[in-house]
Structure formats: C-alpha cells, structure tokens
mmCIF file of C-alpha atoms and ligand atoms in Angstrom:
data_model
loop_
_atom_site.group_PDB
_atom_site.id
_atom_site.type_symbol
_atom_site.label_atom_id
_atom_site.label_comp_id
_atom_site.label_asym_id
_atom_site.label_seq_id
_atom_site.Cartn_x
_atom_site.Cartn_y
_atom_site.Cartn_z
ATOM 1 C CA MET A 1277 65.725 158.957 94.364
ATOM 2 C CA SER A 1278 66.080 162.695 94.912
ATOM 3 C CA ALA A 1279 65.410 164.199 98.321
ATOM 4 C CA PRO A 1280 61.766 165.203 98.949
ATOM 5 C CA ALA A 1281 61.051 168.864 98.195
ATOM 6 C CA HIS A 1282 59.375 169.374 101.556
ATOM 7 C CA PRO A 1283 59.995 167.383 104.747
ATOM 8 C CA ASP A 1284 56.240 166.869 105.198
ATOM 9 C CA SER A 1285 55.885 164.895 101.989
ATOM 10 C CA THR A 1286 57.705 161.871 103.517
ATOM 11 C CA ASP A 1287 55.178 161.795 106.371
ATOM 12 C CA LEU A 1288 52.384 161.899 103.856
ATOM 13 C CA ASP A 1289 53.838 158.984 101.923
ATOM 14 C CA ARG A 1290 54.140 156.921 105.063
ATOM 15 C CA LEU A 1291 50.573 157.689 106.048
ATOM 16 C CA HIS A 1292 49.252 156.723 102.654
ATOM 17 C CA SER A 1293 50.973 153.372 102.541
ATOM 18 C CA ALA A 1294 49.717 152.611 106.058
ATOM 19 C CA VAL A 1295 46.193 153.300 104.910
ATOM 20 C CA LYS A 1296 46.675 151.189 101.804
ATOM 21 C CA ARG A 1297 47.841 148.232 103.914
ATOM 22 C CA GLU A 1298 44.606 148.170 105.918
ATOM 23 C CA LYS A 1299 42.091 145.495 104.954
ATOM 24 C CA GLU A 1300 38.683 146.688 104.032
ATOM 25 C CA ASP A 1301 36.156 146.341 106.810
ATOM 26 C CA LEU A 1302 33.689 143.513 106.326
ATOM 27 C CA ALA A 1303 30.122 144.478 105.662
ATOM 28 C CA PRO A 1304 28.248 144.414 109.018
ATOM 29 C CA GLU A 1305 26.166 141.299 108.191
ATOM 30 C CA THR A 1306 29.121 139.101 106.944
ATOM 31 C CA GLN A 1307 31.337 136.915 109.107
ATOM 32 C CA PRO A 1308 34.696 135.304 108.333
ATOM 33 C CA ALA A 1309 34.425 131.531 107.789
ATOM 34 C CA PRO A 1310 34.681 129.840 111.176
ATOM 35 C CA LEU A 1311 37.827 127.866 111.958
ATOM 36 C CA TRP A 1312 35.940 124.584 112.464
ATOM 37 C CA ALA A 1313 34.700 124.788 108.880
ATOM 38 C CA MET A 1314 38.303 125.054 107.676
ATOM 39 C CA PHE A 1315 39.261 121.947 109.653
ATOM 40 C CA LEU A 1316 36.228 120.056 108.388
ATOM 41 C CA LEU A 1317 37.146 120.866 104.811
ATOM 42 C CA MET A 1318 40.714 119.740 105.414
ATOM 43 C CA LEU A 1319 39.504 116.452 106.888
ATOM 44 C CA VAL A 1320 37.212 115.844 103.929
ATOM 45 C CA ALA A 1321 40.057 116.569 101.515
ATOM 46 C CA ILE A 1322 42.387 114.154 103.291
ATOM 47 C CA ILE A 1323 39.837 111.326 103.433
ATOM 48 C CA ALA A 1324 38.668 111.894 99.889
ATOM 49 C CA GLY A 1325 42.251 112.029 98.663
ATOM 50 C CA GLY A 1326 42.996 108.765 100.410
ATOM 51 C CA GLN A 1327 39.968 107.150 98.760
ATOM 52 C CA LEU A 1328 40.763 108.547 95.368
ATOM 53 C CA GLY A 1329 44.080 106.715 95.095
ATOM 54 C CA PRO A 1330 42.880 103.136 95.699
ATOM 55 C CA MET A 1331 39.619 103.700 93.830
ATOM 56 C CA THR A 1332 41.367 104.793 90.659
ATOM 57 C CA GLY A 1333 43.589 101.761 90.363
ATOM 58 C CA GLY A 1334 46.222 102.736 92.879
ATOM 59 C CA TRP A 1335 49.076 105.151 92.548
ATOM 60 C CA SER A 1336 52.610 104.056 92.038
ATOM 61 C CA PHE A 1337 55.786 105.677 90.838
ATOM 62 C CA ASN A 1338 55.968 103.420 87.830
ATOM 63 C CA VAL A 1339 52.360 103.984 86.748
ATOM 64 C CA SER A 1340 52.056 107.682 87.438
ATOM 65 C CA ASN A 1341 55.618 108.763 86.800
ATOM 66 C CA PRO A 1342 55.689 111.543 84.216
ATOM 67 C CA PHE A 1343 59.434 111.023 83.658
ATOM 68 C CA ALA A 1344 59.099 107.312 83.065
ATOM 69 C CA THR A 1345 61.671 105.913 80.731
ATOM 70 C CA ALA A 1346 60.747 103.255 78.202
ATOM 71 C CA GLY A 1347 61.177 100.598 80.857
ATOM 72 C CA GLY A 1348 59.024 102.493 83.365
ATOM 73 C CA GLY A 1349 61.990 103.049 85.635
ATOM 74 C CA ASP A 1350 62.407 104.969 88.828
ATOM 75 C CA PRO A 1351 63.745 108.439 87.944
ATOM 76 C CA ARG A 1352 65.769 108.847 91.137
ATOM 77 C CA PRO A 1353 69.521 108.724 90.421
ATOM 78 C CA GLY A 1354 70.502 105.094 90.326
ATOM 79 C CA GLY A 1355 66.939 103.978 91.034
ATOM 80 C CA ALA A 1356 65.529 102.766 94.339
ATOM 81 C CA GLY A 1357 68.267 100.252 95.092
ATOM 82 C CA ALA A 1358 71.276 102.331 94.117
ATOM 83 C CA GLY A 1359 73.373 100.914 96.977
ATOM 84 C CA ASP A 1360 72.654 97.332 95.974
ATOM 85 C CA ALA A 1361 73.811 98.039 92.458
ATOM 86 C CA LEU A 1362 77.460 98.371 93.544
ATOM 87 C CA ASP A 1363 79.401 95.206 92.873
ATOM 88 C CA PRO A 1364 81.083 93.617 95.928
ATOM 89 C CA PHE A 1365 84.443 95.111 94.999
ATOM 90 C CA ALA A 1366 83.115 98.663 94.571
ATOM 91 C CA LEU A 1367 81.218 98.357 97.835
ATOM 92 C CA ALA A 1368 84.322 97.141 99.691
ATOM 93 C CA MET A 1369 86.333 100.035 98.210
ATOM 94 C CA LYS A 1370 83.695 102.542 99.268
ATOM 95 C CA LYS A 1371 83.479 101.279 102.837
ATOM 96 C CA GLY A 1372 87.212 100.642 103.015
ATOM 97 C CA SER A 1373 88.007 104.210 102.064
ATOM 98 C CA SER A 1374 86.147 105.516 105.109
ATOM 99 C CA GLY A 1375 87.497 102.688 107.288
ATOM 100 C CA TYR A 1376 91.002 103.702 106.249
ATOM 101 C CA ALA A 1377 90.710 106.753 108.506
ATOM 102 C CA VAL A 1378 91.892 104.404 111.273
ATOM 103 C CA CYS A 1379 95.183 103.749 109.453
ATOM 104 C CA GLY A 1380 95.625 107.106 107.738
ATOM 105 C CA GLY A 1381 96.776 108.906 110.880
ATOM 106 C CA CYS A 1382 100.017 106.947 110.674
ATOM 107 C CA HIS A 1383 100.288 105.666 107.114
ATOM 108 C CA GLN A 1384 98.949 108.990 105.749
ATOM 109 C CA GLY A 1385 96.065 109.714 103.440
ATOM 110 C CA ASN A 1386 98.213 109.123 100.373
ATOM 111 C CA GLY A 1387 99.520 105.803 101.715
ATOM 112 C CA GLY A 1388 103.032 107.210 101.656
ATOM 113 C CA GLY A 1389 103.755 106.814 105.366
ATOM 114 C CA LEU A 1390 106.225 109.052 107.210
ATOM 115 C CA PRO A 1391 109.949 108.530 106.737
ATOM 116 C CA GLY A 1392 111.576 106.992 109.783
ATOM 117 C CA GLN A 1393 108.239 106.466 111.577
ATOM 118 C CA PHE A 1394 105.476 104.845 109.581
ATOM 119 C CA PRO A 1395 106.193 102.681 106.545
ATOM 120 C CA PRO A 1396 104.331 103.326 103.293
ATOM 121 C CA LEU A 1397 101.447 101.149 102.139
ATOM 122 C CA ALA A 1398 101.695 102.382 98.562
ATOM 123 C CA ASN A 1399 103.737 99.915 96.552
ATOM 124 C CA SER A 1400 104.530 97.905 99.690
ATOM 125 C CA GLU A 1401 105.283 94.218 99.229
ATOM 126 C CA PHE A 1402 103.496 93.590 102.538
ATOM 127 C CA VAL A 1403 100.307 95.064 101.088
ATOM 128 C CA LEU A 1404 100.563 93.677 97.572
ATOM 129 C CA GLY A 1405 102.018 90.288 98.433
ATOM 130 C CA GLY A 1406 100.378 87.263 100.011
ATOM 131 C CA THR A 1407 97.076 87.977 101.726
ATOM 132 C CA GLU A 1408 97.913 85.770 104.701
ATOM 133 C CA ARG A 1409 100.839 87.942 105.829
ATOM 134 C CA LEU A 1410 98.864 91.162 105.332
ATOM 135 C CA ILE A 1411 95.878 89.901 107.302
ATOM 136 C CA ARG A 1412 98.133 88.667 110.104
ATOM 137 C CA ILE A 1413 99.851 92.070 110.326
ATOM 138 C CA VAL A 1414 96.652 94.034 110.843
ATOM 139 C CA GLN A 1415 95.014 91.321 112.905
ATOM 140 C CA HIS A 1416 97.829 90.969 115.470
ATOM 141 C CA GLY A 1417 100.141 93.932 114.883
ATOM 142 C CA LEU A 1418 103.772 94.151 113.863
ATOM 143 C CA THR A 1419 106.939 95.067 115.754
ATOM 144 C CA GLY A 1420 110.674 95.086 115.252
ATOM 145 C CA PRO A 1421 112.695 95.994 112.183
ATOM 146 C CA VAL A 1422 110.931 95.977 108.847
ATOM 147 C CA THR A 1423 112.082 97.097 105.416
ATOM 148 C CA VAL A 1424 109.511 98.536 103.032
ATOM 149 C CA ASN A 1425 110.440 99.812 99.576
ATOM 150 C CA GLY A 1426 114.078 99.722 100.600
ATOM 151 C CA GLN A 1427 113.525 101.945 103.655
ATOM 152 C CA GLY A 1428 114.118 100.513 107.109
ATOM 153 C CA PHE A 1429 111.657 101.088 109.964
ATOM 154 C CA ASN A 1430 111.753 100.047 113.584
ATOM 155 C CA THR A 1431 109.287 102.286 115.347
ATOM 156 C CA PRO A 1432 109.215 101.759 119.116
ATOM 157 C CA GLY A 1433 106.064 99.845 119.998
ATOM 158 C CA GLY A 1434 105.541 98.868 116.373
ATOM 159 C CA MET A 1435 101.974 98.696 115.118
ATOM 160 C CA GLN A 1436 99.172 97.715 117.442
ATOM 161 C CA PRO A 1437 96.826 94.819 116.589
ATOM 162 C CA PHE A 1438 93.483 95.798 115.014
ATOM 163 C CA GLY A 1439 91.786 92.405 115.240
ATOM 164 C CA GLY A 1440 90.146 93.253 118.554
ATOM 165 C CA ALA A 1441 88.920 96.657 117.453
ATOM 166 C CA MET A 1442 87.602 95.913 113.975
ATOM 167 C CA SER A 1443 85.214 93.304 112.636
ATOM 168 C CA SER A 1444 86.345 90.853 109.968
ATOM 169 C CA GLN A 1445 84.177 92.712 107.475
ATOM 170 C CA ASP A 1446 85.668 96.109 108.329
ATOM 171 C CA LEU A 1447 89.199 94.760 108.097
ATOM 172 C CA ALA A 1448 88.443 93.068 104.779
ATOM 173 C CA ASN A 1449 87.105 96.352 103.372
ATOM 174 C CA VAL A 1450 90.109 98.363 104.547
ATOM 175 C CA LEU A 1451 92.569 95.782 103.228
ATOM 176 C CA THR A 1452 90.798 95.661 99.870
ATOM 177 C CA PHE A 1453 91.037 99.439 99.820
ATOM 178 C CA VAL A 1454 94.770 99.615 100.607
ATOM 179 C CA ARG A 1455 95.478 96.898 98.043
ATOM 180 C CA ASN A 1456 93.732 98.972 95.375
ATOM 181 C CA SER A 1457 94.676 102.590 96.091
ATOM 182 C CA TRP A 1458 97.612 104.885 95.278
ATOM 183 C CA GLY A 1459 98.574 102.766 92.298
ATOM 184 C CA ASN A 1460 98.294 99.483 94.199
ATOM 185 C CA GLU A 1461 96.417 96.760 92.393
ATOM 186 C CA ALA A 1462 95.718 93.384 93.970
ATOM 187 C CA SER A 1463 92.865 90.990 94.553
ATOM 188 C CA MET A 1464 90.189 91.907 97.069
ATOM 189 C CA ILE A 1465 90.208 90.407 100.565
ATOM 190 C CA THR A 1466 86.929 89.009 101.795
ATOM 191 C CA LYS A 1467 85.432 88.843 105.246
ATOM 192 C CA GLU A 1468 85.713 85.042 105.092
ATOM 193 C CA MET A 1469 89.467 85.240 104.519
ATOM 194 C CA VAL A 1470 89.985 87.534 107.507
ATOM 195 C CA GLN A 1471 87.745 85.296 109.597
ATOM 196 C CA LYS A 1472 89.753 82.224 108.592
ATOM 197 C CA VAL A 1473 93.020 83.772 109.807
ATOM 198 C CA ARG A 1474 91.240 84.992 112.917
ATOM 199 C CA ASP A 1475 89.950 81.509 113.734
ATOM 200 C CA GLU A 1476 93.191 79.706 112.965
ATOM 201 C CA GLU A 1477 95.675 82.036 114.544
ATOM 202 C CA LYS A 1478 95.009 83.003 118.146
ATOM 203 C CA ARG A 1479 97.902 85.153 119.161
ATOM 204 C CA ALA A 1480 98.417 87.683 121.910
ATOM 205 C CA SER A 1481 101.685 89.300 120.819
ATOM 206 C CA GLN A 1482 102.626 91.279 117.723
ATOM 207 C CA TRP A 1483 104.348 89.580 114.810
ATOM 208 C CA THR A 1484 107.823 90.422 113.640
ATOM 209 C CA ALA A 1485 108.546 90.790 109.951
ATOM 210 C CA ALA A 1486 110.977 87.858 110.181
ATOM 211 C CA GLU A 1487 108.310 85.546 111.619
ATOM 212 C CA LEU A 1488 105.983 86.380 108.757
ATOM 213 C CA GLU A 1489 108.568 85.879 106.032
ATOM 214 C CA PRO A 1490 107.347 82.310 105.291
ATOM 215 C CA PHE A 1491 103.884 83.771 104.521
ATOM 216 C CA ALA A 1492 105.188 86.420 102.150
ATOM 217 C CA ASP A 1493 103.558 84.869 99.102
ATOM 218 C CA LYS A 1494 100.842 82.796 100.743
ATOM 219 C CA ASN A 1495 97.246 83.633 99.900
ATOM 220 C CA VAL A 1496 94.417 82.722 102.232
ATOM 221 C CA PRO A 1497 92.171 80.413 100.219
ATOM 222 C CA GLY A 1498 88.677 81.679 99.552
ATOM 223 C CA ASP A 1499 86.341 82.702 96.798
ATOM 224 C CA ILE A 1500 86.672 86.192 95.411
ATOM 225 C CA PRO A 1501 83.462 87.572 93.892
ATOM 226 C CA ALA A 1502 83.712 87.827 90.135
ATOM 227 C CA GLY A 1503 84.389 91.323 88.865
ATOM 228 C CA PRO A 1504 87.169 93.893 89.059
ATOM 229 C CA GLY A 1505 88.343 92.704 92.499
ATOM 230 C CA ALA A 1506 89.164 89.257 91.151
ATOM 231 C CA THR A 1507 91.006 90.246 88.009
ATOM 232 C CA ALA A 1508 94.028 91.850 89.690
ATOM 233 C CA ALA A 1509 97.429 90.322 89.086
ATOM 234 C CA THR A 1510 97.836 88.595 92.453
ATOM 235 C CA ALA A 1511 94.399 86.979 92.489
ATOM 236 C CA ALA A 1512 94.525 83.255 93.121
ATOM 237 C CA PRO A 1513 94.816 81.441 89.795
ATOM 238 C CA ALA A 1514 91.431 80.631 88.329
ATOM 239 C CA PRO A 1515 90.515 76.962 88.491
ATOM 240 C CA ALA A 1516 91.288 75.164 85.248
ATOM 241 C CA ALA A 1517 88.348 75.001 82.857
ATOM 242 C CA LYS A 1518 86.609 71.651 82.987
HETATM 243 C C1 HEC B 2363 99.581 104.199 115.372
HETATM 244 C C2 HEC B 2363 100.168 104.143 114.040
HETATM 245 C C3 HEC B 2363 99.652 103.092 113.075
HETATM 246 C C4 HEC B 2363 98.371 102.839 112.703
HETATM 247 C C5 HEC B 2363 97.102 103.523 113.205
HETATM 248 C C6 HEC B 2363 98.430 101.800 111.709
HETATM 249 N N1 HEC B 2363 99.727 101.424 111.497
HETATM 250 FE FE1 HEC B 2363 100.381 100.047 110.180
HETATM 251 N N2 HEC B 2363 102.245 100.284 110.853
HETATM 252 C C7 HEC B 2363 102.665 101.173 111.813
HETATM 253 C C8 HEC B 2363 104.056 100.971 112.114
HETATM 254 C C9 HEC B 2363 104.868 101.754 113.114
HETATM 255 C C10 HEC B 2363 104.492 99.909 111.305
HETATM 256 C C11 HEC B 2363 105.887 99.290 111.280
HETATM 257 C C12 HEC B 2363 105.967 98.311 112.430
HETATM 258 C C13 HEC B 2363 107.377 97.815 112.644
HETATM 259 O O1 HEC B 2363 108.250 98.652 112.734
HETATM 260 O O2 HEC B 2363 107.553 96.582 112.729
HETATM 261 C C14 HEC B 2363 103.327 99.507 110.509
HETATM 262 C C15 HEC B 2363 103.358 98.516 109.542
HETATM 263 C C16 HEC B 2363 102.305 98.199 108.721
HETATM 264 C C17 HEC B 2363 102.364 97.271 107.611
HETATM 265 C C18 HEC B 2363 103.578 96.507 107.126
HETATM 266 C C19 HEC B 2363 104.577 97.419 106.479
HETATM 267 C C20 HEC B 2363 104.045 98.169 105.288
HETATM 268 O O3 HEC B 2363 104.169 99.409 105.306
HETATM 269 O O4 HEC B 2363 103.506 97.579 104.361
HETATM 270 C C21 HEC B 2363 101.114 97.209 107.064
HETATM 271 C C22 HEC B 2363 100.674 96.401 105.877
HETATM 272 C C23 HEC B 2363 100.268 98.096 107.842
HETATM 273 N N3 HEC B 2363 101.022 98.679 108.822
HETATM 274 C C24 HEC B 2363 98.937 98.292 107.595
HETATM 275 C C25 HEC B 2363 98.097 99.058 108.412
HETATM 276 C C26 HEC B 2363 96.677 99.149 108.239
HETATM 277 C C27 HEC B 2363 95.868 98.466 107.154
HETATM 278 C C28 HEC B 2363 96.216 99.982 109.236
HETATM 279 C C29 HEC B 2363 94.763 100.347 109.548
HETATM 280 C C30 HEC B 2363 93.879 99.263 109.873
HETATM 281 C C31 HEC B 2363 97.361 100.407 110.007
HETATM 282 N N4 HEC B 2363 98.480 99.839 109.478
HETATM 283 C C32 HEC B 2363 97.317 101.280 111.065
HETATM 284 C C33 HEC B 2363 101.869 102.124 112.420
HETATM 285 C C34 HEC B 2363 100.494 102.190 112.322
#
C-alpha cells in the first residue's frame, strides 16, 4: 500500500473502523435475553436429546454409522478391539521390543553388542539355541569367559540376573523379541516356559558358560501358540499326526 497522502487520513481511517466495530444500541424498550433463559434452553436440549436417542430405537455406531461397511463394521482403524487382534507372537514382539530397552544399553539397539565388552545377541548361538540355556542366562545372569560368534568375552562382573527385576511375562516377551530380531529367527518363548525354569532352578549366583553347556540344545517343554512364532526352525518338533 502506498503511503497516505496526508498524515490525518490515517487517523480518520482508525476512527471509522472504531465506529464500525460498535454494536448498534438496542431500542429503549428491548432487553437482551436473560442468562437464566439460556441455561433453561440448554437444559431442555440436553434432556430432550437424551430422550430422543432411546425413544428412536437407540443409537449405536453400527446402526447410525454413515461409513458402515457391508458388514456394519466399526470404522476406527482396526476396529474397537485392535489390540486383541494381534496374534500372541506379534503381541510378544511388540511388548518385547519396548522391554528390550533394558538390554539395549549393553547389547545395543542393533543387537550387535560392543566388541570386548558386551557380546552380540544377533546370530548368537546362546540366543538361537536351546531355550533352557537362554532363559537361565537372563534369569540368573552369566559370568566368566564366553565365546559368541567366534569372539571371546569375559567382562568383569559378567551379566547381572534379571529374574528378580522382570516378570516371567516380560522376560518371555523380551526373549521372543531377541530371538526374532536382527535376522534372528527362532520359536517364541512363553511366560509358562520362563516360569518353569524359575520354579525349577532356584539359584543365587550367576551361571558360567561352561556350566550351561549341557543345556545348549535343550528346549523347555511347553506349548507355543500356533502362528508365526511356532513355525521358526528351532521350534519343538510338532507332535506326530494321529
Ligand atoms: C549391564 C550390561 C548388560 C545388560 C543390561 C544385559 N546384558 Fe546380557 N550380557 C552382558 C555381558 C557382559 C555378557 C557376557 C557375560 C560373560 O562374560 O560371561 C552378557 C551375555 C548375554 C548373553 C549370552 C551371550 C550372547 O551374547 O548371546 C545373552 C543371551 C544375554 N546377555 C542376553 C541379555 C538380555 C536378553 C538382556 C536384557 C534382559 C541382557 N542380556 C542385558 C551384559 C549385559
């Protein structure tokens, strides 16, 4: 906009818009509607609205849903029970991936570990092998020399036990997650399996890798829910068809 020709014209503009903003005065005999009348109307609307629903056959998402699909479904993504729709394996992976934060500080987010300090979980025979040894390691801890993927580790203090700090369910989720991340693929570990080891093996000190050698290929017995978590290579052999 170009500058005003005369300085006064800006003042005039401002005055005019101020006048235009003013509401018109009410005629002397009229009054604004009193506040109590507003509230009364609101109350009537709420009560009437509440009556209207039940009296017209009820309102429900499936009946009144303008986006209804042929089946009269719930249009929200995944429907009302989206969480329930995850199969047990997917659910364990989802929860295990957040639970893994506990391990990731040492074994790293990519499961690669840190050379000379923390052994890798990716492609580790301790992770992919027998479930009994793996559960015992996280349940009670591990100390002393251990060789993973051809690299030797002997970190002072070893790895602390997690059995006291994590529930059987949390451990099962995390172990299912580490067995199926970063290229790992192995059967899921259930809460019942962790609980079984927990009940059978009361132990105060950490394991050594040598002590656990006899369990290298041993799987804790237990049912694995049907689905992707059961189809992995190391899953217990399916019972022979009858
Ligand atoms: C404070 C660091 C630390 C944390 C946290 C930690 N670990 Fe370890 N972990 C180690 C160390 C150190 C070793 C090697 C112990 C040894 O030298 O005997 C190890 C060894 C292992 C092993 C056996 C070797 C291998 O790499 O396969 C497994 C399996 C394992 N950890 C899984 C886990 C899981 C699962 C968690 C989370 C619940 C976890 N660790 C949390 C430090 C840690």
